[in-house]
XYZ file of C-alpha atoms in Angstrom:
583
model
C -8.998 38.814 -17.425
C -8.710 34.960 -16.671
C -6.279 31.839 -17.576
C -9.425 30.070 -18.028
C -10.713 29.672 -21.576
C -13.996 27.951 -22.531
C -13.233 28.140 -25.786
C -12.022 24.291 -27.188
C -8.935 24.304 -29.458
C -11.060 22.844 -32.082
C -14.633 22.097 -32.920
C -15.455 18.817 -31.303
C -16.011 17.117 -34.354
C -12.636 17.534 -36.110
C -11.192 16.184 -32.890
C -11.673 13.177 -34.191
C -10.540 13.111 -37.357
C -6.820 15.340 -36.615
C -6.412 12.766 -33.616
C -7.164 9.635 -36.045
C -4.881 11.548 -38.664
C -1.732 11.554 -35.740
C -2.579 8.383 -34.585
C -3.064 6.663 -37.874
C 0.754 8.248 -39.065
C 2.728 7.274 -35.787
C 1.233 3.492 -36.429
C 2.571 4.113 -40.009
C 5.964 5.356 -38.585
C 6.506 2.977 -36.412
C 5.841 -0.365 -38.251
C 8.505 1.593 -41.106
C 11.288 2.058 -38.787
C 10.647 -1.198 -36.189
C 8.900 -3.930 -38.044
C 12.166 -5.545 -38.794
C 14.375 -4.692 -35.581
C 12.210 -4.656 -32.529
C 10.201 -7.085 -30.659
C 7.806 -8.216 -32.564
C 5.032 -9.015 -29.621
C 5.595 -5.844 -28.204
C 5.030 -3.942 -31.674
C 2.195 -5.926 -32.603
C 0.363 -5.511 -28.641
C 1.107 -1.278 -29.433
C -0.168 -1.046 -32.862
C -3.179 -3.144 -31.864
C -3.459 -0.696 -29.096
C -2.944 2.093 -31.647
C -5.742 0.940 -34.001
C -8.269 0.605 -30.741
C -7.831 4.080 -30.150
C -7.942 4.994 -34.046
C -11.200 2.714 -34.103
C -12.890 4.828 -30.878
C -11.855 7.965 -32.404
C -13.370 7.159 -35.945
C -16.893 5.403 -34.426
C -16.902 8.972 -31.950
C -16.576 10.863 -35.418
C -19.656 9.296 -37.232
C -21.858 9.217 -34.238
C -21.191 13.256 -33.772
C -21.752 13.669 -37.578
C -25.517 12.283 -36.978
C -26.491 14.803 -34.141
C -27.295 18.692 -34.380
C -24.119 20.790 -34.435
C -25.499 22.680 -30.798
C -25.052 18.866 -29.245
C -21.927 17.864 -30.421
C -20.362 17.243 -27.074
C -18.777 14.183 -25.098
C -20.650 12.846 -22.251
C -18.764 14.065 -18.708
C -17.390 11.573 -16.452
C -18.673 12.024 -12.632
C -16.615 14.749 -11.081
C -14.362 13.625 -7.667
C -15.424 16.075 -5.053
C -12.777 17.711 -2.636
C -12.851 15.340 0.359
C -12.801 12.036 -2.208
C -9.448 14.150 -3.510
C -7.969 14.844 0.169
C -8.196 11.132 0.429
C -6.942 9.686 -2.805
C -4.185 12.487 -3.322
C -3.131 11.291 0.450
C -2.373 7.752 -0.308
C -0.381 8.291 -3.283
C 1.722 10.952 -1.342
C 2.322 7.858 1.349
C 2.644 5.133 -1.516
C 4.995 7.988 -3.407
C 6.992 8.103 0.160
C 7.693 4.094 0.483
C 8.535 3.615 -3.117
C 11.099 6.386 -2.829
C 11.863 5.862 0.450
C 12.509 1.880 -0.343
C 16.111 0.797 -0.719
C 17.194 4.453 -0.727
C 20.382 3.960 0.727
C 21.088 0.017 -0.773
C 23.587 1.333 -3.625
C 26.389 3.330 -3.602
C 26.468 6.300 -5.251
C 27.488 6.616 -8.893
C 30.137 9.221 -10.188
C 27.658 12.221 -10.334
C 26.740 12.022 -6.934
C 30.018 11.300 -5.424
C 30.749 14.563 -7.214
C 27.580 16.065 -5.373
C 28.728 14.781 -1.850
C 32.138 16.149 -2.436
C 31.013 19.458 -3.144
C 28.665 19.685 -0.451
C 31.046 19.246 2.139
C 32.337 22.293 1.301
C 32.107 25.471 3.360
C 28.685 27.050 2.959
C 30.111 30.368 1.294
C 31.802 28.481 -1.828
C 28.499 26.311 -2.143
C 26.449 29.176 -2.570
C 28.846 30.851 -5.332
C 28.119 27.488 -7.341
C 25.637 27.358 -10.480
C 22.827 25.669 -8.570
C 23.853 25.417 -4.957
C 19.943 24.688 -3.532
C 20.593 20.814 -3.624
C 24.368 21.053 -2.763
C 22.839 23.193 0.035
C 20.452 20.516 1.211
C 23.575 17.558 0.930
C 25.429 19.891 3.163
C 23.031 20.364 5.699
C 22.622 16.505 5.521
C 26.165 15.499 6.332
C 25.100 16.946 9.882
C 23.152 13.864 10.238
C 25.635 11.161 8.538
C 27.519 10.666 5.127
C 25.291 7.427 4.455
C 23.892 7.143 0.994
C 20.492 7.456 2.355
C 21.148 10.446 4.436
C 22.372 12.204 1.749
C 19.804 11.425 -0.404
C 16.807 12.522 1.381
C 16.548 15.938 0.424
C 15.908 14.170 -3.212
C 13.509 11.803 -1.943
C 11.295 14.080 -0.240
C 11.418 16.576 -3.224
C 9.806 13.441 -4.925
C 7.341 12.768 -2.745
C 6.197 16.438 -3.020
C 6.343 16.380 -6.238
C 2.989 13.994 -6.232
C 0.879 16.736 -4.620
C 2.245 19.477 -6.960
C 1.498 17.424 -9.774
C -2.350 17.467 -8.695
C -2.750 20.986 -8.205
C -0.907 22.079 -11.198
C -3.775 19.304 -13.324
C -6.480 20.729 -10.725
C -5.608 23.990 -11.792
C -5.512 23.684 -15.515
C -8.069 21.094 -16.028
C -10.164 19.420 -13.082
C -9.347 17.213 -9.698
C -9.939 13.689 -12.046
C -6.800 15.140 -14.115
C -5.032 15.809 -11.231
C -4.982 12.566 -9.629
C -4.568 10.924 -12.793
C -1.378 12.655 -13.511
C -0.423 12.301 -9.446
C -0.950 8.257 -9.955
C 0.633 7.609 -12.982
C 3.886 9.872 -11.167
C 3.262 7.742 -8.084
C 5.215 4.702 -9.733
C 6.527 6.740 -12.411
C 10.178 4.619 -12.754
C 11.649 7.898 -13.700
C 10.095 9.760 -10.912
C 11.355 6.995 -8.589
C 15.265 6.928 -9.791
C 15.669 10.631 -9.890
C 14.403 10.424 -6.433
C 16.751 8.071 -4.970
C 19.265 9.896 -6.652
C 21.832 12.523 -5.115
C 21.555 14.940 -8.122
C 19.031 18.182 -8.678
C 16.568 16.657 -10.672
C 13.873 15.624 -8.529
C 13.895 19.080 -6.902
C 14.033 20.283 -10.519
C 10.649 18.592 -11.183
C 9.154 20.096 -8.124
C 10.249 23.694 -8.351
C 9.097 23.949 -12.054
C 5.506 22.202 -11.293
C 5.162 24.736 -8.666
C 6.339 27.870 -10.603
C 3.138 27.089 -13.060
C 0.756 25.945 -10.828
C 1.315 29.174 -8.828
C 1.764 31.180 -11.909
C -1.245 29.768 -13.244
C -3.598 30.672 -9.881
C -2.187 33.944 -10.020
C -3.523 35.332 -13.716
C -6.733 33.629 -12.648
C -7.961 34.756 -9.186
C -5.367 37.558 -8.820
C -4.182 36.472 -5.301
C -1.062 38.079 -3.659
C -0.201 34.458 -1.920
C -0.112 33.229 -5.453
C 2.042 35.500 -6.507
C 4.295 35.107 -3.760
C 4.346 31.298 -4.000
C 5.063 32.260 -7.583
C 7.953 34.420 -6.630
C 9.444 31.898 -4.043
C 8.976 28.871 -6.429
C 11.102 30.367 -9.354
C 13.876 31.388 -6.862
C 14.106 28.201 -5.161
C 13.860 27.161 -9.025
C 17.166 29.036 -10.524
C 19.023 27.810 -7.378
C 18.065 24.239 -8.550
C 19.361 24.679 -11.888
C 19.715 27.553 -14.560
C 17.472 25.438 -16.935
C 15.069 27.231 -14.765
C 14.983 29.908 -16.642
C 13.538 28.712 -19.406
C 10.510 27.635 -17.556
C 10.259 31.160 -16.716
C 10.517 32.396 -20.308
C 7.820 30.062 -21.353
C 5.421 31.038 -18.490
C 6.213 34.669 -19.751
C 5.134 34.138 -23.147
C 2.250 32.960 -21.824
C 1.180 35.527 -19.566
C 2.594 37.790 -22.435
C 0.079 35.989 -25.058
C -2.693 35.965 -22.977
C -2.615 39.459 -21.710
C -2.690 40.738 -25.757
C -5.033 38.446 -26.731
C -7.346 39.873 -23.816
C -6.557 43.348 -24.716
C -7.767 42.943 -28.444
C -10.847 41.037 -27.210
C -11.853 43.712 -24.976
C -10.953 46.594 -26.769
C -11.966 45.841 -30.282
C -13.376 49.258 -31.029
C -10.729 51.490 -30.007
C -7.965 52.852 -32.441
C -4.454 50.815 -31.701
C -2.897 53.815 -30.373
C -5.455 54.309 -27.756
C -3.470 53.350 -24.256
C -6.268 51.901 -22.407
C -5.290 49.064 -24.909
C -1.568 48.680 -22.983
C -2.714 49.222 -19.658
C -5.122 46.774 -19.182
C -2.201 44.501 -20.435
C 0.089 46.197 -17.726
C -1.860 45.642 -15.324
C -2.091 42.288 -15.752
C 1.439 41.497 -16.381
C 2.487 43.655 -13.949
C 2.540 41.121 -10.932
C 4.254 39.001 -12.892
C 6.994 40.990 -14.103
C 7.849 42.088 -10.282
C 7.581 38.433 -9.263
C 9.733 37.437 -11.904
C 12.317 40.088 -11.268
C 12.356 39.204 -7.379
C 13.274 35.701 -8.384
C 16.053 36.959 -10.998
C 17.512 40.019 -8.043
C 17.055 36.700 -5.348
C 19.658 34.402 -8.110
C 21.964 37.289 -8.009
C 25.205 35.461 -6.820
C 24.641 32.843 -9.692
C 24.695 34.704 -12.250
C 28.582 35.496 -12.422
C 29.252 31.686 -12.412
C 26.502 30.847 -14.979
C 27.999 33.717 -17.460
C 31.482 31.848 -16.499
C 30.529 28.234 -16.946
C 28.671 29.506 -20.692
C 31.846 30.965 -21.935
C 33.839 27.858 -20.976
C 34.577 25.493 -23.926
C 33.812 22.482 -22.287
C 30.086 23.330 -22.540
C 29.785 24.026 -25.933
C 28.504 22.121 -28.257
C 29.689 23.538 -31.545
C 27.931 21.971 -34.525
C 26.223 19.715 -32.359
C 22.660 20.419 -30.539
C 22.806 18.474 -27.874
C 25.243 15.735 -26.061
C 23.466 12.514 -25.393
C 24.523 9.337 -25.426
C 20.995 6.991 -26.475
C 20.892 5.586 -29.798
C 18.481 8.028 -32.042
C 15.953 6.196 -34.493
C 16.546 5.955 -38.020
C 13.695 7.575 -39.299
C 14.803 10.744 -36.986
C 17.557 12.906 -36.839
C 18.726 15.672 -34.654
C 17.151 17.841 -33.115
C 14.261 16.418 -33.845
C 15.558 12.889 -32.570
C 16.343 14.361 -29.091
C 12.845 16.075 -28.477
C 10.415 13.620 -30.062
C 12.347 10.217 -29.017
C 15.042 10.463 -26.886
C 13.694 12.700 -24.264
C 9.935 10.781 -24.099
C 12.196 7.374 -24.059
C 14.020 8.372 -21.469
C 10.809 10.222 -19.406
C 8.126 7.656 -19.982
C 11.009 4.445 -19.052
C 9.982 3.274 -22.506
C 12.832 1.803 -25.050
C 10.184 0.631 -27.395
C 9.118 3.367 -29.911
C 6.008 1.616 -30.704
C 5.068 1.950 -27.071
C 6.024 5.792 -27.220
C 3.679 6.025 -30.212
C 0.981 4.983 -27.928
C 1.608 7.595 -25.248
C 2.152 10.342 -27.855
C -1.324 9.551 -29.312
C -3.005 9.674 -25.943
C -1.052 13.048 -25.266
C -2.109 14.502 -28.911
C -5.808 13.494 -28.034
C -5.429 15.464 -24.376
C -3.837 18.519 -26.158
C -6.306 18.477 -29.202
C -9.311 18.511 -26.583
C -7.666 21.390 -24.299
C -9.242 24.397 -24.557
C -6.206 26.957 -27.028
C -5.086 28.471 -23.762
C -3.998 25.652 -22.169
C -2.767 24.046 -25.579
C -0.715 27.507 -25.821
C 0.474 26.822 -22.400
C 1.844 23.021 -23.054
C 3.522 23.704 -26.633
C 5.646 26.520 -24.754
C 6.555 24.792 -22.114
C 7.772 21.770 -24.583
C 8.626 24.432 -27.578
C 10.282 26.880 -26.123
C 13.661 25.432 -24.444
C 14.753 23.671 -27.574
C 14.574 27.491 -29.588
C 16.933 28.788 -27.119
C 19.374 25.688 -27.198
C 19.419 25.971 -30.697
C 20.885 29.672 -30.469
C 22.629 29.468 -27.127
C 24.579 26.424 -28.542
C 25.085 25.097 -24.280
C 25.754 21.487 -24.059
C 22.655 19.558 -22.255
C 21.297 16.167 -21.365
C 17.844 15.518 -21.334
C 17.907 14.390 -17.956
C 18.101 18.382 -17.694
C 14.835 18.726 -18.620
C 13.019 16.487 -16.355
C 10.613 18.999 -15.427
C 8.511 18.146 -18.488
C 7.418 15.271 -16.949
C 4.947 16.454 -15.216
C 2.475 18.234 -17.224
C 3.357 16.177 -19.631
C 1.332 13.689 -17.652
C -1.392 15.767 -17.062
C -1.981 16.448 -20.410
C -1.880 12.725 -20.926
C -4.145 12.328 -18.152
C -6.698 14.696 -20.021
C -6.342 12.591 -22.872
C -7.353 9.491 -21.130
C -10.273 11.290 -19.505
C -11.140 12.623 -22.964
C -11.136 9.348 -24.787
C -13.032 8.150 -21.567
C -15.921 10.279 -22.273
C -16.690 9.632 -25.763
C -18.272 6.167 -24.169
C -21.842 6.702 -23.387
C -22.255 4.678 -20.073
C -20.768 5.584 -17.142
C -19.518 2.145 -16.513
C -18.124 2.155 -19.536
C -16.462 5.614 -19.473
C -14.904 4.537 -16.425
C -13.351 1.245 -17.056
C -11.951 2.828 -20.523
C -10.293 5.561 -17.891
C -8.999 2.846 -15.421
C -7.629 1.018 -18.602
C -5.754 3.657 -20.541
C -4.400 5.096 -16.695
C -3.178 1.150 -16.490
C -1.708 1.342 -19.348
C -0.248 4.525 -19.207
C 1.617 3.299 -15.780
C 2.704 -0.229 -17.176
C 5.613 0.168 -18.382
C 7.264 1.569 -15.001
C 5.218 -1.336 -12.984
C 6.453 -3.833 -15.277
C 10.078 -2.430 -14.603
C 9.889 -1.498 -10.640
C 10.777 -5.272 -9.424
C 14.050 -5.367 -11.485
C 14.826 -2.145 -10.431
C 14.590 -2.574 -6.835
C 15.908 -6.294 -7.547
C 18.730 -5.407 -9.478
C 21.729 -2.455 -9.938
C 21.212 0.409 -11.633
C 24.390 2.385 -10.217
C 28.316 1.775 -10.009
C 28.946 0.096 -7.518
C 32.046 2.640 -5.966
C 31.319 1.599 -2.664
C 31.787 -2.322 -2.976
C 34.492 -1.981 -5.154
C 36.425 -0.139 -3.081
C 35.774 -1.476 -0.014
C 36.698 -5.213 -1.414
C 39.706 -3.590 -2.413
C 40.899 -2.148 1.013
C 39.863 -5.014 2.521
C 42.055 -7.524 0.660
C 44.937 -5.277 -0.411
C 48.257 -6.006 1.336
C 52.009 -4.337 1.316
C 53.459 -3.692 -1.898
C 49.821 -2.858 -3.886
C 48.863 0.058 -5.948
C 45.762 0.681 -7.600
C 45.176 2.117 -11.087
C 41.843 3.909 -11.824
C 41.415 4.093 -15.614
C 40.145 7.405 -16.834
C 37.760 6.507 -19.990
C 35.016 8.214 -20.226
C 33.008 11.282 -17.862
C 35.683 10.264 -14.759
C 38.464 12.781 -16.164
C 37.117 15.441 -13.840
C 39.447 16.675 -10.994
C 36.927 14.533 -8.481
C 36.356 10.963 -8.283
C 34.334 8.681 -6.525
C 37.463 7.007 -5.040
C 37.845 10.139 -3.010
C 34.781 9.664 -1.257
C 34.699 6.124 -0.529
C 38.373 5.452 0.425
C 39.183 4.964 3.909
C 42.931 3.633 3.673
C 45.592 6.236 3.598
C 47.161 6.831 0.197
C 50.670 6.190 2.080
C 49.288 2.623 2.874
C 47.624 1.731 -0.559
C 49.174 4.042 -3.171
C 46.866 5.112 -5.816
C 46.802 6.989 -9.032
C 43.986 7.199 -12.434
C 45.518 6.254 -15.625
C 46.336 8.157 -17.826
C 46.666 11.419 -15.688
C 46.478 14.221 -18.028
C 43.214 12.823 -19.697
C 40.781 10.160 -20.696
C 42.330 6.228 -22.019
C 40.959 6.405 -25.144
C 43.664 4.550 -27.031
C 45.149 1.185 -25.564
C 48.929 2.526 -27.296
C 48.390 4.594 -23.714
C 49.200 2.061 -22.104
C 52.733 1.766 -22.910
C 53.579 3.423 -19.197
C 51.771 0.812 -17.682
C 55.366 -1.173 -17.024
C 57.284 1.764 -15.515
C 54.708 2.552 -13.214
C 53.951 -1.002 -11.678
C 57.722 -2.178 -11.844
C 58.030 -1.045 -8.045
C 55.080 -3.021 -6.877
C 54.365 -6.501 -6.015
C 50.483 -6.293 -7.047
C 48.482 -3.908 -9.829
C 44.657 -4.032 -9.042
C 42.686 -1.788 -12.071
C 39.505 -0.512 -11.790
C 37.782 -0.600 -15.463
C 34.133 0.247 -16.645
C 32.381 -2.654 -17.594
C 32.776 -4.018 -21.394
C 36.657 -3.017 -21.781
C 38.020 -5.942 -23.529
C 40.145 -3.803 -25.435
C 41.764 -2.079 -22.544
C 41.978 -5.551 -20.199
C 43.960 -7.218 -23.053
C 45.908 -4.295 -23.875
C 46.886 -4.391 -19.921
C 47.456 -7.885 -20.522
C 49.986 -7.366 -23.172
C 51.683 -4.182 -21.356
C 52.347 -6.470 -18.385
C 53.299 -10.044 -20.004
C 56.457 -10.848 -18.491
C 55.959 -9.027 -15.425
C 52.735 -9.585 -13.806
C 50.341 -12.553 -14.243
C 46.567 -11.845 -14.205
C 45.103 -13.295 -10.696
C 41.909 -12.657 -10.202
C 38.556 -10.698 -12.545
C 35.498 -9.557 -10.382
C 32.531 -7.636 -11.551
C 30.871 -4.863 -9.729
C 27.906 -4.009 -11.488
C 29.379 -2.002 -14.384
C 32.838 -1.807 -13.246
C 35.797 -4.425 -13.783
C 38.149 -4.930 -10.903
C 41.588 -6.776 -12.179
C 44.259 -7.730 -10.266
C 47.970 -9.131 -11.178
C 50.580 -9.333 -9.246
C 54.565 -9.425 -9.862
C 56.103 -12.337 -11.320
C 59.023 -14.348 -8.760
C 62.575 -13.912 -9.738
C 62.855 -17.438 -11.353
C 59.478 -18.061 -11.606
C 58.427 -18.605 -14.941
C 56.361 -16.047 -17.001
């Protein structure tokens, strides 16, 4: 009993047409919902792109049509043999390791991982009682070396430079070595890839747990391996101490397993009654492995399970009518759920804000998953499928930055698509510049992006703000940290970065018992700065309505010196007005 099915999803000549069909009604959706709002060159370059593909698909279709049913079959593209692989998969792991490597440490770190640092200098015991203490763990073991932003965030970085060879044996493994490094290239410069990297947060080692758990998982139903088993074992630990969200990669790989050990069973055993037992223990047998492996992983997350049962019972993490908490704008022609799985999270993935551009990569995905044997198509649509079923019921606030792990075989698949579209050429010339095309194309968007990225400021910038401020303060200031938005929480970035004693520069955030979400808040503002000579306020960027409301509040007794921006944060300053000086 293998993972490995011959058998394709459907016949190769209604590929085409289902393909066209999908391809043909995401053109159609997205000229409806972006023809008017969106850049036009951009819509017109995917749609053009869009009706290529349609047009390959459709020629492919009516030359199968003319040839005997026993050769309807695409033309294979030159396999890459193992030492070719070694070679490529090596300098993407070293081009992987300078792009993440790059700037690592250039910006400060943003509210979520000042939150991170702060935790992990905590003593080792109260780490480990946390929800997912494995990159806490790794921050804490890093202050050893320095508190530096890129000390601290090298544990990410090398979990996504890892992530590049994981990526090519979980394609190796479910399709073939050209899939593999496909996937591992596009990942390479993958702009998503890159910031979750560089960023002091579990997501990157999120990514690489999770493409490890199936690769291994994968090995193991097919060649029956105890090291496969064990890396299985290992992989989904490490996994649940990442993040709980593990868990429902492991209920998706169990389906599987689950799915493909009946199907095997009724296969095998067609002409025996269904009570006959050598029916269920064939199946045991094969599941059995995974079950123990799986309930090593679960007895090895043992501590975490009394703070994950505390942290889903707290009210802050519900979601109540709502299905999910994110903050992009959905498209019209969508609406939640459906908005967060088929748009938001690919956006947000891919580094695409351009829908017509998402169409694109859905219809290369849809071609890869069409053209995968139904195994493997199982395999994908439960991994994708599966998670938003048990948000639906278990009603636990999310982002979809929590489910970055999709990334990955999402690639592949799209990889296999690419490959697949490749091979309905007929010259090998051909087939390959179509593949080194639609790979191109399928990595433009985060090439186009990288130089801005490494160019510009993605994060707040805590650290310069900050230190401008200690550096210039003098005798008599106090600073006021507005609370509007995620910064309510008990920990703030200003306790990480300060360095002047609160005695010396007094400061408070404003309001203290919650978040400024009405300017008629800030009717303490006078009381509280009347003993001071100078305010200084530290605002996210874009709050006109809270700088003029502090504007009003302090007419008459403070006039507005001096408005710096920090890459999205506002730093205001005003200081006391003279006795006799005039307002």
């Amino acid at each position: 009993m293998t993972q490995s099915d011959p058998v394709p999803t459907l016949q190769r000549w209604t590929l085409p047409i289902l393909a066209s069909m999908l391809t043909l009604g995401l053109l159609v959706l997205t000229l409806l919902d972006y023809a008017i709002s969106a850049d036009s060159s951009i819509v017109i370059a995917a749609c053009l792109f869009l009706l290529v593909l349609l047009s390959i698909l459709v020629i492919r279709l009516l030359a199968q049509t003319r040839q005997p049913a026993a050769t309807l079959q695409v033309s294979p593209i030159s396999q890459v043999t193992p030492s070719a692989a070694s070679r490529l998969l090596l300098g993407l792991t070293l081009l992987a390791m300078f792009l993440r490597l790059f700037q690592l440490g250039a910006e400060s770190f943003w509210y979520d991982e000042t939150w991170t640092a702060l935790f992990s200098s905590r003593p080792a015991s109260a780490i480990l009682r946390g929800v997912n203490p494995l990159p806490h763990m790794v921050a804490h073991l890093s202050l050893w070396l320095g508190r530096s932003e890129f000390i601290l965030r090298l544990g990410p970085a090398l979990a996504g430079v890892l992530l590049i060879p994981a990526t090519y044996l979980l394609g190796r493994t479910l399709y073939r070595r050209i899939e593999g490094l496909t996937a591992a290239g596009i990942l390479t410069v993958s702009l998503y890839a890159i910031y979750h990297s560089q960023d002091l947060r579990f997501y990157s080692w999120q990514m690489l747990f999770s493409t490890l758990t199936l690769a291994f998982l994968l090995r193991g139903l097919t060649h029956r391996r105890w090291h496969d088993w064990v890396g299985f074992a290992v992989a989904t630990a490490l996994n649940l101490y990442t993040h709980p969200f593990a868990l429902f990669a492991l209920a998706s790989e169990g389906l599987y397993a689950l799915a493909v050990a009946v199907a095997d069973s009724v296969a095998t055993h067609k002409g025996l009654p269904v009570g006959d037992h050598r029916r269920y223990l064939a199946a045991f047998r094969f599941l059995a492995p995974l079950a123990l492996c799986a309930l090593a992983a679960l007895v090895a997350f043992g501590p975490g399970w009394t703070h994950l049962s505390a942290l889903t019972n707290d009210p802050d993490w519900s979601t109540g009518s709502e299905f999910a908490s994110t903050g992009m704008q959905r498209s019209s022609w969508l609406v939640t759920p459906i908005a967060t799985w088929t748009y938001e999270l690919p956006s947000s993935l891919l580094a695409l804000t351009h829908p017509a551009l998402l169409a694109a990569f859905f219809a290369i995905f849809f071609v890869g998953l069409l053209s995968s044997s139904r195994r493997r198509a199982a395999l994908v649509l439960l991994w994708f499928l599966v998670p938003p079923v048990i948000l639906f019921f278990a009603r636990v606030r999310f982002y979809h930055r929590y489910l970055s792990y999709f990334l990955p075989l999402f690639m592949i698949v799209v990889a296999h698509g690419i490959h697949y579209i490749g091979s309905m050429l007929r010259g090998r010339r051909q087939r390959l510049l179509a593949v080194a095309l639609l790979a191109a194309l399928a990595a433009a968007p985060s090439l186009a992006q990288l130089p801005d990225y490494y160019q510009g400021t993605q994060k707040t910038q805590w650290r310069e703000t900050i230190s401008f401020i200690e550096a210039n303060h003098q005798p008599g200031d106090v600073v006021l940290v507005t609370l509007n938005s995620i910064l309510g929480a008990p920990v703030q970035p200003f306790d990480w970065y300060r360095t002047v004693p609160s005695t010396e520069l007094p400061w408070q955030y404003f309001p203290k018992d919650g978040t400024l979400a009405d300017p008629t808040q800030l009717g303490e503002l006078p009381a509280i700065t009347q003993h001071y000579r100078r305010a200084w306020f530290i605002l996210p960027m874009g709050s006109s309505e809270i700088e003029n409301g502090i504007s009003t509040r302090l007419s008459g007794h403070f006039l507005p010196v001096e408005k710096l921006d920090f890459g999205h944060l506002e730093v205001l300053l005003y200081r006391a007005i003279s006795p006799g000086e005039a307002p």
